[in-house]
Amino acid sequence: MAAAVQGSRGGEVGIRVGATNLGRLRAAAAAARQQGKHAARGGGGTGVTSWHLRVFAAVVGVMGCVLLAASLAMSALHQVQFRNAAISRNFRGLQELKQNIVRKEQAEQIMHGRLLQMATSAVTKNVSESQDFTLWEEPYKQARKWTPCAAKHSLADEEPDEINNGFIVISANGGLNQQRVAVCNAVVVAALLNATLVLPRFLYSSVWKDTSQFGDIYQEDYFVNYMKNDVRIVKELPPHLQSLDLEAIGSQVTDKDISKEAEPSEFVKSVLPILQQNGVVHFLGFGNRLGFDSIPVHLQRLRCRCNFHALKFVPELQKAGSLLVQRLRKVSAMQTEMDKQLFGNNMLDPSFAENHAAGGPNRYLALHMRFEEDMVAYSLCEFGGGEEERRELQAYRETHFPTLAMRLRNATVSPEDQRSLGRCPLTPEESGLILSALGYDRGTFIYVAGSQIYGGGPRLRPLTRLYPNLVTKEDILSADELAPFKNFSSRLAALDFIACASADVFAVTDSGSQLSSLVSGFRIYHGRGRAPTLHPNRKRYAQVLSEEGSIAWGGFQKRVRQMVEEYKRVSPRPRGRSVYRQPRTPGCMCRAGGDGSVDF
């Protein structure tokens, strides 16, 4: 286009040049006529007759016509040259584009070529299996026997005492999901210490770069009112405490001061005296500082009441999330208990049903791939990118994980050992191999949650070859609809949370991800046994992949299915596991017996 514009401008220049020459010729002819007139009036002293003048004028006219024609010809030629140049440039652009595509194809990151080839064939044959009940529903009837119990309010003797030991302030670090855990743990600590909780603050992170606070993500008044019978919550410290330097008076408690997953007795021993002395304690960070196994049932219930009931997204997020899920499902009316918990009264777009009702509901699978640069770098694994990949990830560690980078200078970590121990995040290719082995066909609609995939298109392409119907929130919602959340990673993560929690199937690739953990627990708690989660065992999967050279597709398929089915087995929360991820535990969920009795 630019070249064409230039050609047009070149033509205009040529035309202007022709007009100038013509003007000069006309001026010269006029001057000659004037000279002839003067000569005629002056007599024949010059020896120039009228015949001479006519001959001279004719010659000048012929020369002018020749020059004009030459000028116009040059102008036309000039335009043709510019047009040819434009065509040439466009052609070169197409050639370069093709070359770039070829280069990208060559740069495609494939680690398991033999299995990928077999999977490509398998997904086209999975059409009949994709309708299989077990792919889209919980396979065990026992799951439906568990029902939510944390909505029950505490007993009268568990209500907050009139005597209060002071105020607890927390500044939670991390992203949306780490902060959510910190908030609910703070509720339990406030109740444990008989203190008033100040509405939590969220620390700014150089990684997440999000200035959002509690009220930007969750409904403040709903949170305060829902928990009021369990713990006192206020929006800010009283004026006489706001001016205090909490660090200077010894009221600031960091993560270094409290053991990871500490028992309640540690808070009573080390924090309560500070609270009683100064009237306020500030927990700075507060990441995973409260354990799970030594918590009394009534306090465990508070955790679940907070996480599964009290924390409601603000209406703006509920409306955008509702629209996102409606478009994924191709239906307008929300139908599940999960939807009621996520959206409340903020279910949008009634006209959507009229435009899409003929197509009927659409099932979708949500896939959370935690294959992002920070996770990849922190894992100390290798992913087939050679020396360039190693240099790139080491540079990232030097900047974002300096302690880890320093440790690596004095110790050797084997990427092979990391992989065999199940410590490497799954690549998009490895995720696709699992889905194809489970029987999902090529037409499966997949919502991808998370940030930028490390390695970009070349790393993602093996997955899109198997499953071309991949979408993100940016594909489903318009730029205008996403604009209020742009540059706020926590609010965008909330939309991913909603889409994953509402999915017909949720596929996890990283057990250490807080999003995966919280969404899995949310689906267990509110899913009524109809919200399956696929969760591979990375250690076992690494063993299967190590046999790629000899394993047949049938054997690969059988072992992957066994691995995933084992995680689906319904059981109470094992010791040491998070109640946010596995809420089938006293205080959170109840189990109905065949005789109508209820455990827990």
XYZ file of C-alpha atoms in Angstrom:
600
model
C 0.000 0.000 0.000
C 2.799 2.371 0.940
C 4.483 1.691 -2.407
C 1.263 2.296 -4.293
C 0.846 5.607 -2.527
C 4.364 6.523 -3.462
C 3.657 5.616 -7.091
C 0.623 7.866 -7.082
C 2.677 10.697 -5.703
C 5.326 10.040 -8.371
C 2.646 10.399 -11.057
C 1.521 13.706 -9.602
C 5.099 14.958 -9.706
C 5.414 13.902 -13.347
C 2.197 15.734 -14.252
C 3.371 18.872 -12.505
C 6.682 18.720 -14.383
C 4.833 18.426 -17.727
C 2.627 21.394 -16.922
C 5.639 23.518 -16.048
C 7.381 22.739 -19.357
C 4.212 23.554 -21.272
C 3.942 26.890 -19.509
C 7.524 27.726 -20.355
C 6.923 26.896 -24.022
C 3.817 29.032 -24.108
C 5.735 31.914 -22.514
C 8.514 31.536 -25.048
C 6.001 31.595 -27.899
C 4.318 34.697 -26.498
C 7.694 36.382 -26.195
C 8.469 35.500 -29.784
C 5.189 36.953 -30.971
C 5.864 40.146 -29.069
C 9.324 40.312 -30.607
C 7.814 39.856 -34.046
C 5.393 42.671 -33.466
C 8.186 44.987 -32.347
C 10.217 44.000 -35.386
C 7.306 44.695 -37.738
C 6.760 48.080 -36.205
C 10.486 48.792 -36.448
C 10.569 48.096 -40.228
C 12.987 45.795 -42.054
C 16.090 47.131 -40.495
C 16.672 43.760 -38.888
C 16.067 41.805 -42.060
C 13.450 39.630 -40.332
C 10.208 39.219 -42.306
C 6.821 37.892 -41.201
C 7.639 34.662 -42.989
C 10.657 34.187 -40.747
C 8.545 34.766 -37.691
C 5.930 32.255 -38.805
C 8.646 29.661 -39.463
C 10.226 30.355 -36.075
C 6.866 30.075 -34.300
C 6.144 26.811 -36.065
C 9.504 25.387 -35.046
C 8.997 26.487 -31.451
C 5.501 24.963 -31.452
C 6.781 21.657 -32.792
C 9.550 21.598 -30.207
C 7.030 22.386 -27.480
C 4.778 19.524 -28.551
C 7.776 17.169 -28.647
C 8.877 18.248 -25.151
C 5.317 17.964 -23.809
C 4.940 14.476 -25.239
C 8.303 13.468 -23.784
C 7.329 14.858 -20.402
C 4.010 12.994 -20.358
C 5.736 9.802 -21.469
C 8.285 10.085 -18.671
C 5.480 10.689 -16.186
C 3.621 7.595 -17.352
C 6.819 5.545 -17.222
C 7.482 6.882 -13.726
C 4.067 5.694 -12.525
C 4.522 2.263 -14.112
C 7.895 1.903 -12.392
C 6.371 2.773 -9.021
C 3.499 0.333 -9.555
C 5.946 -2.417 -10.511
C 8.002 -1.593 -7.444
C 4.887 -1.869 -5.276
C 3.968 -5.232 -6.795
C 7.538 -6.385 -6.351
C 7.541 -5.328 -2.714
C 4.209 -7.064 -2.062
C 5.491 -10.222 -3.674
C 8.632 -10.075 -1.585
C 6.438 -9.583 1.482
C 4.504 -12.733 0.648
C 7.736 -14.600 0.053
C 9.137 -13.385 3.360
C 5.908 -14.388 5.100
C 6.162 -17.871 3.628
C 9.814 -18.038 4.632
C 8.888 -16.947 8.163
C 6.251 -19.669 8.310
C 8.817 -22.194 7.148
C 11.278 -20.937 9.737
C 8.609 -21.158 12.437
C 7.729 -24.667 11.378
C 11.396 -25.575 11.567
C 11.629 -23.993 15.011
C 8.619 -25.951 16.271
C 9.399 -27.442 19.664
C 8.581 -31.167 19.624
C 9.908 -33.468 22.330
C 7.896 -36.631 21.675
C 7.654 -36.938 17.906
C 6.722 -40.621 17.780
C 3.905 -40.322 20.304
C 2.701 -37.102 18.701
C 2.413 -38.836 15.350
C 0.357 -41.645 16.892
C -1.803 -39.161 18.791
C -2.520 -37.206 15.587
C -3.994 -40.350 14.123
C -5.829 -41.258 17.330
C -7.737 -37.969 17.791
C -9.475 -38.444 14.441
C -10.694 -41.861 15.625
C -11.858 -40.678 19.050
C -15.232 -39.347 17.838
C -17.235 -42.203 19.304
C -15.264 -42.148 22.555
C -15.702 -38.382 22.971
C -19.364 -39.008 23.763
C -18.363 -41.420 26.523
C -19.990 -40.557 29.849
C -16.756 -40.966 31.793
C -15.029 -38.226 29.775
C -17.500 -35.537 30.795
C -18.857 -36.685 34.163
C -17.564 -37.864 37.505
C -17.175 -41.648 37.144
C -17.935 -42.510 40.733
C -21.359 -42.300 42.360
C -19.665 -41.713 45.702
C -18.822 -38.156 44.643
C -22.494 -37.234 44.682
C -22.859 -38.358 48.277
C -20.714 -35.469 49.476
C -22.520 -32.174 50.024
C -21.374 -28.710 51.175
C -21.687 -28.104 54.916
C -19.657 -24.960 55.591
C -22.617 -22.652 54.934
C -23.934 -23.563 58.380
C -23.247 -20.753 60.814
C -21.193 -21.371 63.907
C -22.961 -22.396 67.114
C -24.007 -19.716 69.557
C -21.103 -20.392 71.898
C -18.706 -19.947 68.955
C -19.787 -16.377 68.190
C -17.174 -13.647 68.724
C -16.614 -12.793 72.375
C -17.350 -9.309 73.613
C -13.791 -9.093 74.918
C -11.470 -8.413 72.000
C -7.673 -8.686 72.018
C -7.040 -6.148 69.276
C -6.802 -5.812 65.505
C -5.153 -8.005 62.880
C -3.908 -6.455 59.644
C -2.606 -8.590 56.789
C -0.780 -7.544 53.641
C -1.063 -10.543 51.353
C 1.545 -11.192 48.678
C 1.437 -13.118 45.394
C -1.302 -13.180 42.791
C -5.052 -13.580 43.005
C -5.088 -17.155 44.259
C -2.268 -16.831 46.808
C -4.037 -13.765 48.191
C -7.343 -15.639 48.413
C -5.714 -18.331 50.572
C -4.099 -15.667 52.775
C -7.449 -13.945 53.323
C -9.183 -17.101 54.516
C -6.251 -18.114 56.700
C -6.375 -14.643 58.273
C -10.063 -15.148 59.097
C -9.135 -18.302 61.035
C -6.246 -16.612 62.873
C -8.459 -13.661 63.851
C -11.041 -16.060 65.290
C -8.339 -18.102 67.010
C -6.844 -15.035 68.724
C -10.230 -13.438 69.396
C -9.250 -10.394 67.346
C -10.895 -8.066 64.853
C -9.743 -8.512 61.267
C -9.100 -5.420 59.185
C -10.128 -5.874 55.561
C -7.033 -7.439 53.939
C -4.612 -5.454 51.808
C -2.855 -6.788 48.734
C 0.839 -6.089 48.210
C 2.083 -4.838 44.860
C 4.246 -7.446 43.135
C 6.970 -6.726 40.586
C 5.976 -10.004 38.917
C 2.193 -9.480 38.740
C 2.352 -5.654 38.498
C -1.206 -5.226 39.713
C -2.420 -2.435 41.999
C -5.800 -4.096 42.676
C -7.038 -4.168 46.256
C -9.632 -6.358 47.969
C -12.579 -4.186 46.949
C -11.517 -4.229 43.295
C -11.937 -8.022 43.172
C -14.338 -9.078 45.947
C -17.552 -7.624 47.339
C -16.494 -6.006 50.604
C -19.903 -5.625 52.256
C -20.967 -9.150 51.387
C -17.740 -10.539 52.864
C -18.097 -8.569 56.101
C -21.776 -9.426 56.562
C -21.418 -13.099 55.712
C -18.670 -13.633 58.294
C -20.057 -11.322 61.009
C -21.314 -14.177 63.217
C -17.884 -15.806 63.140
C -15.336 -13.002 63.263
C -15.460 -9.234 63.459
C -14.264 -7.530 60.271
C -13.772 -3.790 59.802
C -12.623 -1.842 56.758
C -9.822 0.078 58.485
C -7.977 0.510 61.763
C -9.346 2.989 64.290
C -7.695 6.441 64.056
C -5.540 6.064 67.180
C -3.812 3.006 65.642
C -3.448 4.296 62.087
C -0.630 6.661 63.014
C 1.516 3.995 64.675
C 4.715 2.688 63.112
C 3.846 -0.978 63.507
C 7.320 -2.191 62.642
C 8.931 0.158 65.134
C 6.737 -0.977 68.023
C 7.336 -4.648 67.202
C 3.859 -5.381 65.839
C 4.963 -6.445 62.359
C 5.188 -10.211 61.810
C 6.766 -11.512 58.598
C 6.833 -14.952 57.046
C 10.260 -15.456 58.608
C 8.702 -15.144 62.060
C 6.093 -17.894 61.556
C 6.735 -21.461 60.461
C 5.277 -22.607 57.163
C 1.911 -24.300 57.802
C 2.253 -23.589 61.499
C -0.029 -25.098 64.125
C -2.522 -22.848 65.965
C -0.453 -23.145 69.151
C 2.407 -21.258 67.482
C 0.161 -18.260 66.850
C -1.105 -18.345 70.412
C 2.432 -18.516 71.769
C 4.221 -15.977 69.570
C 1.566 -13.604 68.212
C -1.048 -13.303 70.960
C 1.324 -11.575 73.455
C 2.189 -8.904 70.851
C -1.492 -8.409 70.092
C -2.403 -8.025 73.758
C 0.475 -5.620 74.388
C 0.113 -3.320 71.367
C -3.500 -3.870 70.381
C -2.553 -4.576 66.753
C -0.498 -7.059 64.717
C 0.473 -6.671 61.073
C 1.138 -9.897 59.131
C 3.362 -8.944 56.201
C 3.190 -11.538 53.414
C 1.299 -14.281 55.230
C 1.811 -16.968 52.622
C 0.898 -20.521 53.696
C 1.500 -19.783 57.366
C -1.361 -21.869 58.769
C -1.430 -25.679 58.695
C -4.362 -27.969 57.913
C -4.237 -31.006 60.190
C -4.244 -29.515 63.672
C -7.112 -27.080 63.142
C -10.288 -27.649 65.207
C -13.391 -28.411 63.168
C -15.126 -25.101 63.948
C -12.078 -23.178 62.672
C -11.718 -25.407 59.626
C -15.327 -24.554 58.846
C -14.394 -20.848 58.848
C -11.810 -21.489 56.162
C -14.400 -23.149 53.970
C -17.095 -20.580 54.736
C -14.669 -17.881 53.657
C -13.353 -19.550 50.497
C -16.502 -21.234 49.179
C -19.178 -18.766 50.312
C -17.996 -15.374 51.553
C -15.638 -14.350 48.747
C -17.831 -13.202 45.862
C -16.351 -11.430 42.858
C -17.475 -7.839 42.282
C -20.458 -7.400 39.887
C -18.210 -6.219 37.030
C -16.267 -9.495 37.149
C -19.426 -11.551 37.623
C -21.038 -9.985 34.552
C -17.962 -10.408 32.364
C -17.489 -13.970 33.634
C -21.135 -14.770 32.983
C -20.845 -13.483 29.430
C -17.645 -15.481 28.920
C -19.269 -18.739 30.065
C -22.482 -18.081 28.119
C -20.516 -17.738 24.909
C -18.468 -20.825 25.645
C -21.600 -22.869 26.296
C -23.764 -21.167 23.667
C -26.597 -20.782 26.145
C -27.972 -17.813 28.050
C -29.688 -19.215 31.139
C -27.308 -20.482 33.816
C -28.284 -23.900 35.094
C -25.940 -25.169 37.795
C -25.257 -24.593 41.463
C -21.755 -23.561 40.437
C -23.171 -20.720 38.355
C -25.281 -19.443 41.246
C -22.210 -19.303 43.462
C -20.046 -17.593 40.848
C -22.496 -15.094 39.338
C -25.285 -14.515 41.863
C -27.817 -12.211 40.210
C -25.359 -10.969 37.593
C -26.293 -13.240 34.710
C -26.222 -11.282 31.480
C -27.142 -11.125 27.832
C -30.746 -12.443 27.621
C -30.696 -11.920 23.853
C -27.908 -14.460 23.574
C -30.375 -17.342 23.914
C -32.457 -16.061 21.012
C -29.437 -15.941 18.716
C -27.856 -19.236 19.750
C -30.647 -21.458 21.095
C -30.829 -23.480 17.880
C -27.270 -24.705 18.401
C -28.020 -26.076 21.853
C -25.570 -26.275 24.771
C -21.897 -26.691 24.014
C -19.567 -28.610 26.313
C -16.057 -27.357 26.814
C -12.913 -28.474 28.575
C -10.807 -25.941 30.469
C -7.052 -26.503 30.423
C -4.725 -24.684 32.781
C -1.185 -24.886 31.446
C 1.288 -23.492 33.923
C 3.998 -23.585 31.264
C 5.024 -19.973 31.767
C 8.537 -18.570 31.930
C 8.655 -18.176 35.699
C 7.527 -21.759 36.303
C 9.781 -23.151 33.584
C 12.809 -21.289 34.941
C 12.130 -22.214 38.554
C 11.709 -25.925 37.751
C 15.380 -26.281 36.654
C 14.209 -28.644 33.919
C 15.095 -28.683 30.224
C 12.566 -28.752 27.410
C 14.513 -29.487 24.241
C 15.577 -25.933 23.438
C 19.297 -26.591 23.754
C 21.922 -24.056 24.770
C 19.803 -21.052 23.802
C 17.032 -22.186 26.151
C 19.504 -22.771 28.992
C 21.008 -19.281 28.626
C 17.583 -17.659 28.452
C 16.240 -19.393 31.546
C 19.414 -18.755 33.520
C 19.173 -15.051 32.695
C 15.576 -15.087 33.939
C 16.657 -16.739 37.202
C 19.388 -14.162 37.724
C 16.778 -11.403 37.493
C 13.729 -12.912 39.209
C 15.116 -15.729 41.401
C 18.563 -14.490 42.514
C 18.699 -16.832 45.519
C 18.043 -19.836 43.307
C 20.593 -18.627 40.758
C 23.209 -18.254 43.501
C 22.480 -21.767 44.768
C 22.999 -23.158 41.283
C 26.522 -21.711 41.195
C 27.500 -23.930 44.107
C 25.483 -27.035 43.289
C 24.602 -29.173 40.298
C 20.978 -30.031 39.571
C 20.227 -32.729 37.027
C 17.315 -31.841 34.683
C 16.818 -35.580 34.087
C 16.435 -36.193 37.812
C 13.996 -33.299 38.104
C 11.867 -34.818 35.371
C 11.928 -38.339 36.808
C 10.805 -36.922 40.159
C 7.807 -35.240 38.521
C 9.040 -31.690 39.094
C 8.820 -30.453 35.502
C 5.714 -28.591 34.294
C 3.997 -30.311 31.394
C 4.514 -28.783 27.955
C 1.487 -28.098 25.709
C 2.554 -31.121 23.664
C 2.539 -33.396 26.727
C -0.858 -32.049 27.771
C -2.253 -32.809 24.323
C -0.926 -36.364 24.471
C -2.841 -36.950 27.709
C -6.114 -35.641 26.282
C -5.777 -37.742 23.149
C -4.995 -40.861 25.208
C -8.102 -40.240 27.328
C -10.254 -40.250 24.187
C -11.076 -36.587 23.522
C -11.529 -36.110 19.784
C -10.077 -33.449 17.506
C -13.248 -31.350 17.653
C -13.130 -30.893 21.458
C -13.602 -27.253 22.417
C -10.798 -26.238 24.808
C -10.535 -23.053 26.882
C -6.907 -22.303 27.768
C -6.296 -20.431 31.027
C -3.075 -18.778 32.084
C -0.551 -16.271 30.858
C 1.832 -16.418 27.929
C 3.104 -19.900 27.093
C 6.889 -20.051 27.251
C 8.220 -20.486 23.725
C 5.128 -18.990 22.081
C 3.644 -20.415 18.895
C 6.336 -23.029 18.173
C 5.804 -24.531 21.627
C 2.005 -24.393 21.397
C 1.702 -25.703 17.824
C 1.914 -29.459 18.654
C -1.183 -29.002 20.835
C -3.098 -27.008 18.219
C -2.343 -29.713 15.660
C -4.184 -32.188 17.866
C -6.892 -29.793 19.052
C -7.413 -26.790 16.754
C -10.438 -25.465 18.727
C -8.358 -23.689 21.373
C -9.641 -20.372 22.721
C -8.750 -17.897 25.466
C -10.732 -15.140 27.123
C -9.225 -12.742 24.574
C -10.852 -14.787 21.797
C -14.274 -14.917 23.456
C -14.605 -11.390 24.868
C -14.106 -8.269 22.784
C -11.403 -5.701 23.467
C -14.039 -3.311 24.834
C -15.413 -6.000 27.162
C -11.925 -6.749 28.494
C -10.866 -3.092 28.695
C -11.904 -2.561 32.375
C -9.587 -5.405 33.424
C -6.655 -4.661 31.157
C -3.332 -4.233 33.006
C -4.850 -5.866 36.118
C -3.532 -9.422 36.185
C -5.578 -10.439 39.238
C -8.854 -9.401 37.627
C -7.962 -11.221 34.428
C -7.048 -14.255 36.546
C -10.504 -14.039 38.129
C -12.048 -14.502 34.665
C -9.866 -17.587 34.160
C -10.996 -18.855 37.572
C -14.644 -18.462 36.536
C -14.196 -20.151 33.149
C -12.291 -23.085 34.677
C -14.698 -23.566 37.581
C -17.686 -23.554 35.195
C -16.160 -25.943 32.634
C -17.652 -29.354 31.959
C -14.165 -30.780 32.542
C -11.137 -29.121 34.110
C -7.688 -30.418 33.158
C -4.761 -29.659 35.477
C -1.142 -29.883 34.353
C 0.635 -28.568 37.466
C -0.269 -29.693 40.977
C 1.666 -26.785 42.497
C -0.457 -24.100 40.873
C -2.725 -22.182 43.247
C -5.281 -21.602 40.484
C -5.486 -25.314 39.747
C -5.696 -26.125 43.446
C -8.455 -23.621 44.226
C -10.498 -24.376 41.116
C -10.279 -28.131 41.792
C -11.570 -27.605 45.336
C -14.297 -25.235 44.185
C -15.517 -27.826 41.673
C -15.549 -30.572 44.327
C -17.425 -28.397 46.796
C -20.059 -26.892 44.481
C -20.008 -29.433 41.638
C -22.466 -31.921 43.178
C -20.421 -34.785 41.731
C -20.815 -33.475 38.185
C -17.579 -31.527 37.776
C -14.711 -33.889 36.925
C -11.098 -32.796 37.137
C -8.300 -34.483 35.187
C -5.103 -34.534 37.194
C -2.086 -36.495 35.910
C 0.617 -37.739 38.221
C 3.699 -36.087 36.729
C 6.128 -38.568 38.220
C 4.298 -41.542 36.742
C 3.756 -39.707 33.480
C 7.491 -39.010 33.204
C 8.114 -42.740 33.522
C 5.642 -43.473 30.723
C 7.201 -40.842 28.461
C 10.678 -42.247 29.098
C 9.540 -45.435 27.332
C 8.441 -43.563 24.221
C 10.818 -45.432 21.932
C 9.173 -48.808 22.503
C 5.680 -48.207 23.849
C 2.686 -48.806 21.557
C -0.220 -46.376 21.463
C -2.517 -48.871 23.151
C -0.101 -49.303 26.037
C 0.416 -45.547 26.372
C -3.331 -44.990 26.355
C -3.970 -47.632 29.013
C -1.352 -46.303 31.419
C -2.444 -42.665 31.035
C -6.073 -43.596 31.717
C -5.143 -45.574 34.817
C -3.082 -42.644 36.074
C -5.922 -40.138 35.656
C -8.684 -42.447 36.932
C -6.813 -43.038 40.180
C -6.927 -39.332 40.985
C -10.696 -39.294 40.429
C -11.311 -41.771 43.211
C -13.402 -40.206 45.923
C -11.981 -40.176 49.445
C -11.749 -37.846 52.440
C -8.918 -35.319 52.479
C -5.595 -37.078 53.140
C -3.473 -35.801 55.976
C -1.306 -32.831 55.027
C -3.431 -31.839 52.023
C -5.033 -28.438 51.574
C -8.735 -28.053 52.386
C -8.916 -25.495 49.607
C -8.023 -28.217 47.124
C -9.651 -31.215 48.825
C -12.566 -29.989 50.939
C -14.026 -33.431 51.746
C -13.140 -33.004 55.394
C -14.979 -32.349 58.686
C -16.265 -28.804 58.840
C -16.369 -28.368 55.064
C -18.376 -31.199 53.483
C -20.726 -33.899 54.746
C -21.110 -37.429 53.442
C -24.537 -39.027 53.266
C -24.797 -42.725 54.049
C -27.101 -45.191 52.328
C -29.389 -45.121 55.378
C -29.771 -41.344 55.236
C -27.225 -40.686 57.972
C -24.625 -37.960 57.551
C -20.960 -38.093 58.532
C -18.923 -35.064 59.581
